mmCIF file of C-alpha atoms and ligand atoms in Angstrom:
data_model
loop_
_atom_site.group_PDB
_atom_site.id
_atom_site.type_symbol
_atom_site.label_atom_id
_atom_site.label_comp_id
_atom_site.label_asym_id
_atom_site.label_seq_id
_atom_site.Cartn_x
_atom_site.Cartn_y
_atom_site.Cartn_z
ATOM 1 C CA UNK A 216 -70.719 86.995 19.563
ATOM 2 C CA UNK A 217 -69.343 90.357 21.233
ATOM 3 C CA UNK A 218 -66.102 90.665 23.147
ATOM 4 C CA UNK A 219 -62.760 91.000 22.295
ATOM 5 C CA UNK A 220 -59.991 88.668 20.265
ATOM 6 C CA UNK A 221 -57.346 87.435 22.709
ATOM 7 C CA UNK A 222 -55.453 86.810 19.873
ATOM 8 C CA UNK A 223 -53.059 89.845 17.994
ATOM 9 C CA UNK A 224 -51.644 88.255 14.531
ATOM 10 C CA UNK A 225 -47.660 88.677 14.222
ATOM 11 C CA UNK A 226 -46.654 91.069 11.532
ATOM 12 C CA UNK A 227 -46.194 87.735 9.249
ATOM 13 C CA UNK A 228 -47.410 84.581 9.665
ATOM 14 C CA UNK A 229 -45.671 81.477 10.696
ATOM 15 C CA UNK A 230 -46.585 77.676 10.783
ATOM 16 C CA UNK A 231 -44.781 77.192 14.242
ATOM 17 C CA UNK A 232 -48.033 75.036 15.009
ATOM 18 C CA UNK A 233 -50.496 72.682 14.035
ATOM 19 C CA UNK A 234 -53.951 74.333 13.336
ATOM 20 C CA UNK A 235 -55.945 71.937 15.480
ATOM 21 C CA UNK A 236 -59.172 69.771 15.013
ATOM 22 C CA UNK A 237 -59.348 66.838 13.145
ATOM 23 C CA UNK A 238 -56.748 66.523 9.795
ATOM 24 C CA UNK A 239 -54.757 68.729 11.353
ATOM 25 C CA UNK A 240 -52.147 66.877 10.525
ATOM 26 C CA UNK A 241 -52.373 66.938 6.810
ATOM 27 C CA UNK A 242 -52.639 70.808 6.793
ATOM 28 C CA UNK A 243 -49.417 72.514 5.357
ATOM 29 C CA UNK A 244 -48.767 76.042 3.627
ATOM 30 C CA UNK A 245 -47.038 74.670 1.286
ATOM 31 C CA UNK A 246 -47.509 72.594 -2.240
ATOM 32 C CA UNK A 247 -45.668 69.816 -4.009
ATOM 33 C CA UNK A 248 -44.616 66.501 -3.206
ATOM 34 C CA UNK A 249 -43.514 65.362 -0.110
ATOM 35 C CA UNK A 250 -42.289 62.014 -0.799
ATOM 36 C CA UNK A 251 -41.698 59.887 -4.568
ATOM 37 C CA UNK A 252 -44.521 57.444 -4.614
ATOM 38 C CA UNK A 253 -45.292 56.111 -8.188
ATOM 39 C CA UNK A 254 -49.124 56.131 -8.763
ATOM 40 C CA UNK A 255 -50.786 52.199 -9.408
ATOM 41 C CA UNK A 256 -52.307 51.741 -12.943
ATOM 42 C CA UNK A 257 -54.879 49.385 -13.783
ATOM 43 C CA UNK A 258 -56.120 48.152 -17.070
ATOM 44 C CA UNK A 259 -59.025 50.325 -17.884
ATOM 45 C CA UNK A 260 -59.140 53.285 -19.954
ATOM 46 C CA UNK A 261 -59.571 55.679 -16.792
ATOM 47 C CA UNK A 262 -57.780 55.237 -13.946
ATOM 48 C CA UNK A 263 -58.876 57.861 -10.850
ATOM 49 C CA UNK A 264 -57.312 58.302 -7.888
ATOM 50 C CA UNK A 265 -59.960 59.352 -5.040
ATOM 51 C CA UNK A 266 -61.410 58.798 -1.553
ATOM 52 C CA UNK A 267 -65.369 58.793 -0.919
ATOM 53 C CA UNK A 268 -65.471 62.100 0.251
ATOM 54 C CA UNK A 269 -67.914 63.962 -1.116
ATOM 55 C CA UNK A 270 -65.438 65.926 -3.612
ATOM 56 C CA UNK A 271 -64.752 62.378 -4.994
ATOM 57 C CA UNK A 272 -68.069 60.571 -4.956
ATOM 58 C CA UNK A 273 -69.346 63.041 -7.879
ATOM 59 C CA UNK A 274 -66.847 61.158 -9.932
ATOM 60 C CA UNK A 275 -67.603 57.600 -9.110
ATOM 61 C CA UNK A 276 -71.531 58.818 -9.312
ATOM 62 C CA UNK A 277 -70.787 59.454 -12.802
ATOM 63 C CA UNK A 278 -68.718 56.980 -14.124
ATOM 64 C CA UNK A 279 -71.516 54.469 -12.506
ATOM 65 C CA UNK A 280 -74.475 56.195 -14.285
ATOM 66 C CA UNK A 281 -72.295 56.256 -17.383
ATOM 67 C CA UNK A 282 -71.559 52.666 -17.143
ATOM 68 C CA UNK A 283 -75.463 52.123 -16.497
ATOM 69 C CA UNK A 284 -75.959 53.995 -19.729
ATOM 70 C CA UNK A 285 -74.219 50.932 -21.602
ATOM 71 C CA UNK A 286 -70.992 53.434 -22.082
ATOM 72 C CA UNK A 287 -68.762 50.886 -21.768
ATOM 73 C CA UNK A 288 -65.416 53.321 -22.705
ATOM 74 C CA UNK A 289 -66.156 54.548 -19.109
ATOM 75 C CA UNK A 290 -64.676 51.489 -17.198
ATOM 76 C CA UNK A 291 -62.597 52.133 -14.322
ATOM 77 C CA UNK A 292 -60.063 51.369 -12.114
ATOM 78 C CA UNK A 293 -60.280 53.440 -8.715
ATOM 79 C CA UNK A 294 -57.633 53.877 -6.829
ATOM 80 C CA UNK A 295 -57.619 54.664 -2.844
ATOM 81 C CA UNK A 296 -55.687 57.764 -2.211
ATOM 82 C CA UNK A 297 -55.878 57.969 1.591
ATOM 83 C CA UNK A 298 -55.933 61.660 2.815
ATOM 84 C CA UNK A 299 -55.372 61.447 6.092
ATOM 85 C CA UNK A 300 -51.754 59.194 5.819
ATOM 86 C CA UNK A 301 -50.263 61.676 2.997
ATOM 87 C CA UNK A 302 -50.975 60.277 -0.177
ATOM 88 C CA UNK A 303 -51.828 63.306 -1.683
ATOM 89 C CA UNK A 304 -48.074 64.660 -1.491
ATOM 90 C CA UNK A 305 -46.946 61.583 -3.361
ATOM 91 C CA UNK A 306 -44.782 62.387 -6.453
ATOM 92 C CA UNK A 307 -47.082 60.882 -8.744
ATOM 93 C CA UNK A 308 -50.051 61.725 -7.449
ATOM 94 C CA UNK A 309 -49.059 65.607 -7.169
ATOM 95 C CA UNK A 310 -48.167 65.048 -11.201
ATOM 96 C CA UNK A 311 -51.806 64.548 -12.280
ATOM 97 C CA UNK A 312 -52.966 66.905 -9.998
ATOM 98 C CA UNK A 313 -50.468 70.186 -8.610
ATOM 99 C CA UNK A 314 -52.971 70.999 -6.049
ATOM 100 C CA UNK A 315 -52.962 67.328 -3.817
ATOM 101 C CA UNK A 316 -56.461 66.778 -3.572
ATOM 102 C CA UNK A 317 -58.854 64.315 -4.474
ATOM 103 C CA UNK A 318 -60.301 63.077 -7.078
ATOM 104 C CA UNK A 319 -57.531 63.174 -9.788
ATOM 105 C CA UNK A 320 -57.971 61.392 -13.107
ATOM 106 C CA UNK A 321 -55.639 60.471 -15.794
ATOM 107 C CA UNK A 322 -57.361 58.872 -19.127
ATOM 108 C CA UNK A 323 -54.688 56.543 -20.615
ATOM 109 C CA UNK A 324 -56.999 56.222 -23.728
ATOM 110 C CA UNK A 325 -55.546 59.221 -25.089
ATOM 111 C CA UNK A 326 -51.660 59.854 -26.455
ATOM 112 C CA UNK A 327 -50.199 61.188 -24.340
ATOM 113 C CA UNK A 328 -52.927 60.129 -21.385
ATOM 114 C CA UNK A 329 -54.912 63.178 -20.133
ATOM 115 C CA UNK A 330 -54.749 64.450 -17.064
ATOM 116 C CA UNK A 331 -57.862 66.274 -15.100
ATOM 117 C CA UNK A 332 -58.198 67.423 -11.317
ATOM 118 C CA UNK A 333 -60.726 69.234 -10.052
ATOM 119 C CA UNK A 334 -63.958 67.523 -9.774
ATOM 120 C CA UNK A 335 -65.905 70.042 -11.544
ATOM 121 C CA UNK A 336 -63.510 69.637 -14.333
ATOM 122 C CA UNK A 337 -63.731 65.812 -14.127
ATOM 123 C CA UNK A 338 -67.371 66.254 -14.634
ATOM 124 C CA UNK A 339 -67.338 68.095 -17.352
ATOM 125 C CA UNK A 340 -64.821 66.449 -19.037
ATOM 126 C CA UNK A 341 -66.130 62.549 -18.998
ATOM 127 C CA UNK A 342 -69.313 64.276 -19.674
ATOM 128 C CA UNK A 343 -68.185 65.974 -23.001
ATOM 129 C CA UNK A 344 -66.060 62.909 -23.665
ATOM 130 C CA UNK A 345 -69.132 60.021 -23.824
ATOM 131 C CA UNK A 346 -71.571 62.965 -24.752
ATOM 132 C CA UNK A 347 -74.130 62.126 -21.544
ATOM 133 C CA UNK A 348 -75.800 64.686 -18.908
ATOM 134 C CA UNK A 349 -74.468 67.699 -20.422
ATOM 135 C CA UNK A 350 -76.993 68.918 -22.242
ATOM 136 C CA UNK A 351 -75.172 70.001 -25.988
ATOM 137 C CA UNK A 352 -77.232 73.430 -26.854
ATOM 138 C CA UNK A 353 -75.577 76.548 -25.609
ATOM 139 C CA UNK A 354 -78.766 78.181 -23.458
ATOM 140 C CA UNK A 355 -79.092 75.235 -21.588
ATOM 141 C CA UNK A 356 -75.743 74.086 -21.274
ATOM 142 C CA UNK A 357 -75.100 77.111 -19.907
ATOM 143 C CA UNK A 358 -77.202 76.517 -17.452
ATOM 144 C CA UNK A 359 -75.923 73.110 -16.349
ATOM 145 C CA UNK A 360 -72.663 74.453 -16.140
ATOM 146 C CA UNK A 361 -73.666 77.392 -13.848
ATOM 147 C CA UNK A 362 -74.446 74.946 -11.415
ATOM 148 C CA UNK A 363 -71.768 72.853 -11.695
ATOM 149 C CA UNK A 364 -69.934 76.509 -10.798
ATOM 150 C CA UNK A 365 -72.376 76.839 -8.068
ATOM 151 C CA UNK A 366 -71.363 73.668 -6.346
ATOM 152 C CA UNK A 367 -67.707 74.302 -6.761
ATOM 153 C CA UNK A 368 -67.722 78.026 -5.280
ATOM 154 C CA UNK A 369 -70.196 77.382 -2.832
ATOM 155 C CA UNK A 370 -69.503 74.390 -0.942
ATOM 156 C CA UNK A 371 -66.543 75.579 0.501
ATOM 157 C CA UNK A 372 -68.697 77.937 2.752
ATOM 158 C CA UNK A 373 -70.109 74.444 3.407
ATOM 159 C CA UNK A 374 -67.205 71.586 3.889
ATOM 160 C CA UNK A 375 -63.920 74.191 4.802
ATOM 161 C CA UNK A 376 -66.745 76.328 6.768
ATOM 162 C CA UNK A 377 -69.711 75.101 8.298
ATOM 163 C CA UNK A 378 -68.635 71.167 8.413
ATOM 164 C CA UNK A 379 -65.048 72.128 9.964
ATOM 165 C CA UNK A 380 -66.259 74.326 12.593
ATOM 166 C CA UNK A 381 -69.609 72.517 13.744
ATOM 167 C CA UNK A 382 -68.363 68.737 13.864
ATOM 168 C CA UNK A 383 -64.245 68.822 13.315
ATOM 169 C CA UNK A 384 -62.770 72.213 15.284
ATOM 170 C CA UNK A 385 -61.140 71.448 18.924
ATOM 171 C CA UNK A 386 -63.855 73.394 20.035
ATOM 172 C CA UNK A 387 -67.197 75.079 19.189
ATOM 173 C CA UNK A 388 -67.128 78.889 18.387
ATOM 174 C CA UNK A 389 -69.941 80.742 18.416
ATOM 175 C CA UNK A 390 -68.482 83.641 15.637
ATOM 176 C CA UNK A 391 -67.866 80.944 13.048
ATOM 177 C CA UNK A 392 -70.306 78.686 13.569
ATOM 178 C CA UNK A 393 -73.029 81.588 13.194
ATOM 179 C CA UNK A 394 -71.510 82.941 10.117
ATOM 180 C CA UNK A 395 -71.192 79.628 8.293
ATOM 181 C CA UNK A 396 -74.559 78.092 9.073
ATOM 182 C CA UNK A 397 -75.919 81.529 7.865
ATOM 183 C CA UNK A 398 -74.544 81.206 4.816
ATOM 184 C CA UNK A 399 -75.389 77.292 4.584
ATOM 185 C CA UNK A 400 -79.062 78.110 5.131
ATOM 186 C CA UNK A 401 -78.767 80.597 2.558
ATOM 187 C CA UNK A 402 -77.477 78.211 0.111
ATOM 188 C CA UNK A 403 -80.164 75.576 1.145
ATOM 189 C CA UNK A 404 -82.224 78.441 0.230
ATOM 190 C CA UNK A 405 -80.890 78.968 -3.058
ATOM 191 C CA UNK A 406 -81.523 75.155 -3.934
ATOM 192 C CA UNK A 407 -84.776 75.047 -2.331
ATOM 193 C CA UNK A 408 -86.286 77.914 -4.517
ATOM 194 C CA UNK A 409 -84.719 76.847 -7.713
ATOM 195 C CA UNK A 410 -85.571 72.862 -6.916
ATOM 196 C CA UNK A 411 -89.652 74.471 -6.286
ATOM 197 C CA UNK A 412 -90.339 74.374 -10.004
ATOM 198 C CA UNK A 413 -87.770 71.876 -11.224
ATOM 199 C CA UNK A 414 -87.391 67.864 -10.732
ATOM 200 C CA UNK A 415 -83.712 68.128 -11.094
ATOM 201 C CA UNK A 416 -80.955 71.341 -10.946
ATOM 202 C CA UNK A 417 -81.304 72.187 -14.335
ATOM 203 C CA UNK A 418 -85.163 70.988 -15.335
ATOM 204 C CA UNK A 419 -86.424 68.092 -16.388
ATOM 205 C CA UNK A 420 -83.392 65.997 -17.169
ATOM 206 C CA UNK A 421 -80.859 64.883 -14.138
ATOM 207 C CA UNK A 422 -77.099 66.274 -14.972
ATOM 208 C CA UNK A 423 -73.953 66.575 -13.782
ATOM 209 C CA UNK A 424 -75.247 69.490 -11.922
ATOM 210 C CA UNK A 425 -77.135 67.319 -9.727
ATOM 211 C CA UNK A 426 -74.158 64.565 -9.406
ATOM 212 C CA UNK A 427 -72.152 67.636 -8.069
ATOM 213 C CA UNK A 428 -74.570 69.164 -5.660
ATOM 214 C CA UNK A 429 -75.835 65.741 -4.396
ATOM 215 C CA UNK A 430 -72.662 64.746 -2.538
ATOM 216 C CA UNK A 431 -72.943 67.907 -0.140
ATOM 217 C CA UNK A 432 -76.422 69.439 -0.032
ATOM 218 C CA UNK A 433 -78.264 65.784 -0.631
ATOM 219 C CA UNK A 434 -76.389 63.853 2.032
ATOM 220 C CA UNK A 435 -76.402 67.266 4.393
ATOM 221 C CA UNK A 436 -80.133 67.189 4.396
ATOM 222 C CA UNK A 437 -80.453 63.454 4.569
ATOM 223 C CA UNK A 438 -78.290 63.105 7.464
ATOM 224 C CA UNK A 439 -74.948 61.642 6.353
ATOM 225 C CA UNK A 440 -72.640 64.334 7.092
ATOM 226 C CA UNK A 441 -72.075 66.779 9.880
ATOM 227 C CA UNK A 442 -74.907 65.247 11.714
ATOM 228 C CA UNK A 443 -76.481 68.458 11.443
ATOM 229 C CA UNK A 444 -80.380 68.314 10.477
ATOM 230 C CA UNK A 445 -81.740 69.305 13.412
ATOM 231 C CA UNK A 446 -79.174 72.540 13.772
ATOM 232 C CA UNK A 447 -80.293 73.659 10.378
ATOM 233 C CA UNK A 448 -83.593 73.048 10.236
ATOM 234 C CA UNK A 449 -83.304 70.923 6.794
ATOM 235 C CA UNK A 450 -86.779 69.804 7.255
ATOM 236 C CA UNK A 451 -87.716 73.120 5.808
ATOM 237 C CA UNK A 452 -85.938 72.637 2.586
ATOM 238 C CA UNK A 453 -88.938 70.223 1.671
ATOM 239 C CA UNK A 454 -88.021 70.594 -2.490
ATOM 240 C CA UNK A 455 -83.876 69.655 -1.651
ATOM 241 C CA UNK A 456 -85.129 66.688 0.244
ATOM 242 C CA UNK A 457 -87.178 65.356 -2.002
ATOM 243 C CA UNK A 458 -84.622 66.106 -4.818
ATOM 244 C CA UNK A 459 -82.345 64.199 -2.482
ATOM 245 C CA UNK A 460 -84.606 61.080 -1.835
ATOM 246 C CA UNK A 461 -84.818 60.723 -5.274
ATOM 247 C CA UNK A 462 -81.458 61.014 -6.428
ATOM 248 C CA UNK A 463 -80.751 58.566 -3.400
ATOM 249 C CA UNK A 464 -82.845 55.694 -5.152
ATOM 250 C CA UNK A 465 -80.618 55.488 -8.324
ATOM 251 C CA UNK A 466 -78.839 52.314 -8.633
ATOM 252 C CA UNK A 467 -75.809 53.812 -9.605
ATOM 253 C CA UNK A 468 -76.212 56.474 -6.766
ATOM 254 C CA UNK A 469 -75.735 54.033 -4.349
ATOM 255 C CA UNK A 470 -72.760 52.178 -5.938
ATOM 256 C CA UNK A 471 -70.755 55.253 -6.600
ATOM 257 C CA UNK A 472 -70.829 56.147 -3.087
ATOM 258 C CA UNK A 473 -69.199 52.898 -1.974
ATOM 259 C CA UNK A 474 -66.367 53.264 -4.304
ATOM 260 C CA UNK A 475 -63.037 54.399 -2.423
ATOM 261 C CA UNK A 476 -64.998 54.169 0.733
ATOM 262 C CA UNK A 477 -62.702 53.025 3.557
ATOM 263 C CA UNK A 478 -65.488 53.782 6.675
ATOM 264 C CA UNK A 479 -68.898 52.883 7.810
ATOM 265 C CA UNK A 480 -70.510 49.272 7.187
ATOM 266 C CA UNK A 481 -68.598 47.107 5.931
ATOM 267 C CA UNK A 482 -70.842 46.393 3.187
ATOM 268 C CA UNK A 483 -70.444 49.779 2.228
ATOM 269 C CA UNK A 484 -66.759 49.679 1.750
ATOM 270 C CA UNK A 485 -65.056 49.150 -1.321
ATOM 271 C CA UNK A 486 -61.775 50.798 -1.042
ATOM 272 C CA UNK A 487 -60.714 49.975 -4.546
ATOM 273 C CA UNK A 488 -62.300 49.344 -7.683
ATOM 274 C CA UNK A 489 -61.068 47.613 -10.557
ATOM 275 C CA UNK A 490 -64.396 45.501 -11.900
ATOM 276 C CA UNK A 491 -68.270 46.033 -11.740
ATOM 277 C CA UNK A 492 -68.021 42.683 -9.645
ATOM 278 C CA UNK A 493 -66.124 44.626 -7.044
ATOM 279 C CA UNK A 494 -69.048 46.823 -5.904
ATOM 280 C CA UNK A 495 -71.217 42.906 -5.933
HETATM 281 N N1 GSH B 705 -62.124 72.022 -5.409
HETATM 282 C C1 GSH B 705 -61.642 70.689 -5.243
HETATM 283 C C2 GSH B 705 -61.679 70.314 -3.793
HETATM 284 C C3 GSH B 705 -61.062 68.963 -3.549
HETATM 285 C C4 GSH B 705 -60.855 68.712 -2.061
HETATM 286 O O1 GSH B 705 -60.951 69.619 -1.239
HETATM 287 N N2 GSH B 705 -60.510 67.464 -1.719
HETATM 288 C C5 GSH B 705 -60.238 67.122 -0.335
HETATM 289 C C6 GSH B 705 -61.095 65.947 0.109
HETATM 290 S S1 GSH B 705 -62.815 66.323 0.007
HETATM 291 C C7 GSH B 705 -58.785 66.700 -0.196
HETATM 292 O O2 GSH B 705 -58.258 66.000 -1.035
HETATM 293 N N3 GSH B 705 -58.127 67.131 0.885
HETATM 294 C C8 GSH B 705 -56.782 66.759 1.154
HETATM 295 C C9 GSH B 705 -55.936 67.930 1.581
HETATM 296 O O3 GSH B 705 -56.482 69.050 1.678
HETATM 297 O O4 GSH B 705 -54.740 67.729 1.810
HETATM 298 C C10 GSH B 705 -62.477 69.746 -6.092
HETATM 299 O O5 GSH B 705 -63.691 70.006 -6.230
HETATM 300 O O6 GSH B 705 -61.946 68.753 -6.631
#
C-alpha cells in the first residue's frame, strides 16, 4: 500500500469513540468490573465459565477427552459467559479472572477453590492435575509446552490480526490485511514443516499442544472461521490439513466444540453444560 495516512494521532490518546467493526462495543481501555454479577455454580468439581470461541473450545476439548479417558474427577459444569452483552465485566467473573476474557476456571475441589484464566494455563493445569497429554519427562515436556507457547503468542497475529481485519473491520484495508495474512501464512508455514515428519504437534502422541492449536489453525484451514481458504491458499498446507481432518474425527473433538456454543445449527448448540447427557 503507498500513500499517505490521513490520520495525525493527538499528543495522547483518547476513547472519545468507538473503534468500529464488529464487538466494537465491548472494546474499552480500561479493566475491572463493570457491574456486580455473582458467578452460577454447579455441582461438579470444575466449574468454567466460557463461550465456544476458539480461546474456549481448547478447554471443553480437553475436559471431553479427559472424560473419554474414564477421568471421571474432570466432570463439569460450563457456564455461558456471553461476550458480546458484557459478561466478562461482571464482578464475579472479573474475580477468577482480572483480565475479562474467556475461558476462566475455578476448581472447587480444592480449599480454598483454585482459580485459573488463561487458556494456556487451563491446559496445563487440568493436564498436570489428572496427569494426561502432558507428557511427564523434562525433554519432551518441554517440547509440548513450547507449543502450547506457540499457540498463545502466535494466534493473536491470527484472531486480533488477520481474523479482525479480513472478516470483522468496517472496511477492508489493504496495509493490514497484507501484513497479517503474511504473517498467517508464515505461521501455517511453521505448522506445516513441523506437522511433515510428525502425526501430531509434538510426535507421536496427541497433546495439549494440539488441543490448543486445533481451535485456530485446524478450523482456519478447514473452513470454519474467517471464511478464508481460498485467500490463503490453505490447500497448500497439505500436513496441517490432514493433522486437522484427523483431529476433527475424535469423538470428543466434536463434543467439546458444541459446549458454550450459542450459534450455528441448532444441533450444534449447547449453551450450557452441566451433564454428559447435555451434549446427547
Ligand atoms: N490469551 C487469552 C485470550 C482470551 C480471549 O481473547 N478471549 C476472548 C474470546 S476468544 C474474549 O473473552 N474477549 C472478550 C473481550 O475482549 O472483552 C487466552 O488464551 O485465554
Amino acid at each position: 500500500m503507498t500513500g499517505t495516512s490521513p490520520y495525525t494521532p493527538p499528543r495522547v490518546w483518547k476513547w472519545d469513540q468507538e473503534s468500529g467493526g464488529r464487538f466494537a462495543n465491548i472494546n474499552r481501555p480500561i479493566a475491572g468490573p463493570t457491574h456486580e454479577k455473582v458467578l452460577p455454580r454447579g455441582k461438579h468439581p470444575l466449574q468454567l465459565y466460557s463461550l465456544a470461541t476458539p480461546n474456549g473450545v481448547k478447554v471443553t476439548i480437553l475436559l471431553e477427552e479427559l472424560l473419554a479417558l474414564g477421568k471421571t474427577g474432570a466432570e463439569y459444569d460450563a457456564w455461558l459467559i456471553n461476550i458480546g452483552q458484557g459478561d466478562q465485566f461482571g464482578s464475579g467473573f472479573v474475580e477468577v479472572n482480572p483480565n475479562s476474557k474467556i475461558p476462566a476456571l475455578l476448581d472447587v475441589s480444592t480449599t480454598p477453590p483454585t482459580r485459573v484464566f488463561e487458556s494456556g494455563a487451563i491446559l496445563v493445569y487440568l493436564a498436570e492435575k489428572f496427569g494426561a497429554f502432558l507428557p511427564r519427562e523434562l525433554s519432551p515436556r518441554a517440547e509440548c509446552l513450547s507449543w502450547v507457547f506457540w499457540q498463545m503468542g502466535s494466534a493473536p497475529y491470527l484472531g486480533g490480526g488477520f481474523g479482525h481485519f479480513y472478516a470483522y473491520a468496517p472496511e477492508k484495508w489493504e496495509y493490514p490485511i497484507n501484513r497479517y495474512a503474511m504473517e498467517v501464512k508464515r505461521q501455517l508455514d511453521v505448522l506445516d514443516r513441523n506437522l511433515a515428519g510428525r502425526r501430531f504437534m509434538c510426535g507421536d502422541e496427541y497433546t495439549v499442544a494440539d488441543m490448543a492449536i486445533f481451535p485456530w489453525y485446524g478450523e482456519l484451514v478447514t473452513g470454519s472461521i474467517y471464511n478464508a481458504q481460498e485467500f490463503l491458499d490453505v490447500q497448500s498446507y497439505t500436513h496441517v490439513l490432514r493433522w486437522a481432518r484427523d483431529i476433527q474425527q475424535r469423538p470428543a473433538v466434536q463434543r467439546g466444540q458444541r459446549v458454550n456454543r450459542t450459534w450455528g445449527p441448532e444441533a450444534d448448540r449447547v449453551p450450557e453444560r452441566h451433564d454428559a447427557s447435555d451434549l446427547g
